[in-house]
Short mmCIF file of C-alpha atoms in Angstrom, two decimals:
data_model
loop_
_atom_site.label_atom_id
_atom_site.label_comp_id
_atom_site.label_asym_id
_atom_site.label_seq_id
_atom_site.Cartn_x
_atom_site.Cartn_y
_atom_site.Cartn_z
CA MET A 1391 -1.09 26.69 -66.45
CA ASP A 1392 -4.71 27.98 -66.81
CA VAL A 1393 -5.74 24.72 -68.41
CA LEU A 1394 -4.28 22.78 -65.57
CA VAL A 1395 -6.06 24.97 -62.88
CA THR A 1396 -9.32 24.55 -64.80
CA LEU A 1397 -8.86 20.71 -65.04
CA ILE A 1398 -8.00 20.43 -61.26
CA GLU A 1399 -11.03 22.57 -60.31
CA ALA A 1400 -13.43 20.44 -62.46
CA TYR A 1401 -11.94 17.22 -61.00
CA GLU A 1402 -12.25 18.67 -57.30
CA GLY A 1403 -15.79 19.87 -58.11
CA THR A 1404 -16.81 16.36 -59.27
CA HIS A 1405 -15.03 14.18 -56.81
CA TYR A 1406 -14.84 16.44 -53.67
CA PRO A 1407 -17.68 18.87 -53.78
CA ILE A 1408 -17.98 21.24 -50.79
CA PRO A 1409 -21.59 21.61 -49.64
CA ALA A 1410 -23.05 24.98 -48.89
CA PRO A 1411 -22.98 25.65 -45.25
CA ASP A 1412 -26.08 25.43 -43.04
CA PRO A 1413 -27.93 28.84 -42.89
CA ILE A 1414 -27.76 29.03 -39.05
CA ALA A 1415 -24.22 28.02 -39.03
CA ALA A 1416 -23.32 30.64 -41.68
CA ILE A 1417 -25.12 33.37 -39.49
CA GLU A 1418 -23.20 32.28 -36.36
CA PHE A 1419 -19.91 32.21 -38.21
CA MET A 1420 -20.49 35.87 -39.63
CA MET A 1421 -21.57 37.08 -36.31
CA ALA A 1422 -18.31 35.87 -34.82
CA GLN A 1423 -16.20 37.25 -37.65
CA LYS A 1424 -17.84 40.65 -37.23
CA ALA A 1425 -17.92 40.44 -33.32
CA MET A 1426 -21.57 40.85 -33.33
CA THR A 1427 -24.16 39.81 -30.53
CA ARG A 1428 -27.63 38.52 -30.82
CA ARG A 1429 -28.83 41.93 -30.16
CA ASP A 1430 -27.18 43.14 -33.35
CA LEU A 1431 -29.50 40.85 -35.27
CA GLU A 1432 -32.68 42.26 -33.86
CA PRO A 1433 -33.11 44.76 -36.77
CA ALA A 1434 -32.95 41.93 -39.26
CA ILE A 1435 -34.98 39.35 -37.39
CA GLY A 1436 -37.15 41.04 -34.89
CA SER A 1437 -37.37 40.85 -31.09
CA ARG A 1438 -34.83 39.25 -28.79
CA GLY A 1439 -37.09 36.20 -28.40
CA ARG A 1440 -37.48 35.88 -32.18
CA VAL A 1441 -33.65 36.06 -32.63
CA SER A 1442 -33.32 33.33 -30.00
CA GLU A 1443 -35.97 31.07 -31.62
CA VAL A 1444 -34.19 31.46 -35.04
CA LEU A 1445 -30.62 30.74 -33.76
CA ASN A 1446 -31.95 27.79 -31.57
CA ARG A 1447 -33.63 26.42 -34.73
CA LYS A 1448 -37.03 26.65 -33.17
CA ARG A 1449 -38.39 29.10 -35.91
CA PRO A 1450 -37.40 29.14 -39.72
CA LEU A 1451 -36.00 32.04 -41.39
CA THR A 1452 -38.60 34.12 -43.35
CA LEU A 1453 -37.91 35.86 -46.77
CA PRO A 1454 -37.82 39.24 -45.29
CA MET A 1455 -35.34 38.01 -42.69
CA VAL A 1456 -33.16 36.39 -45.23
CA ARG A 1457 -33.11 39.69 -47.16
CA GLU A 1458 -32.12 41.64 -43.98
CA LEU A 1459 -29.58 39.23 -42.79
CA SER A 1460 -27.92 39.02 -46.21
CA LYS A 1461 -27.37 42.81 -46.20
CA LEU A 1462 -26.37 42.88 -42.46
CA LEU A 1463 -23.87 39.97 -42.57
CA ASP A 1464 -22.94 39.93 -46.10
CA ILE A 1465 -24.03 36.39 -46.58
CA PRO A 1466 -25.37 35.45 -50.09
CA THR A 1467 -29.01 34.80 -50.01
CA ASP A 1468 -28.67 31.43 -51.83
CA ILE A 1469 -27.12 30.21 -48.54
CA LEU A 1470 -29.67 31.63 -46.22
CA VAL A 1471 -32.78 30.23 -48.25
CA GLN A 1472 -31.53 26.60 -47.92
CA GLN A 1473 -33.56 24.05 -46.09
CA TYR A 1474 -32.32 23.24 -42.59
CA GLU A 1475 -33.52 21.22 -39.72
CA THR A 1476 -35.68 22.84 -37.12
CA ARG A 1477 -36.43 21.71 -33.77
CA SER A 1478 -39.97 21.37 -32.35
CA ALA A 1479 -40.74 23.83 -29.43
CA ALA A 1480 -41.77 21.04 -27.14
#
C-alpha cells in the first residue's frame, strides 16, 4: 500500500502540480480562517495605511513584514517571499 501511495504522489506531483498560493491571497485566507481584521495585522506590517497598501498590492512585503506575518498567521515564509504582482499607485 505504501508503494502505491508513493507512486500516486509522484505521478500527481509530475502531472498535476499544485502551485503555491499568492502571498496576499494566503494572508487574506488566513485572516478569514482566524477571524482577523486588517487592524490585527498592524503589529506585523505597520500603520493602517501600510496594511491597506500591502493588501491592495500597492506596496510589496518586506522581509521584516514576512517574518512577523509568518509568526502571526502561521504561514510558511517560503509562501510569503514569493514574487507577486503589485499595482502602481497611480
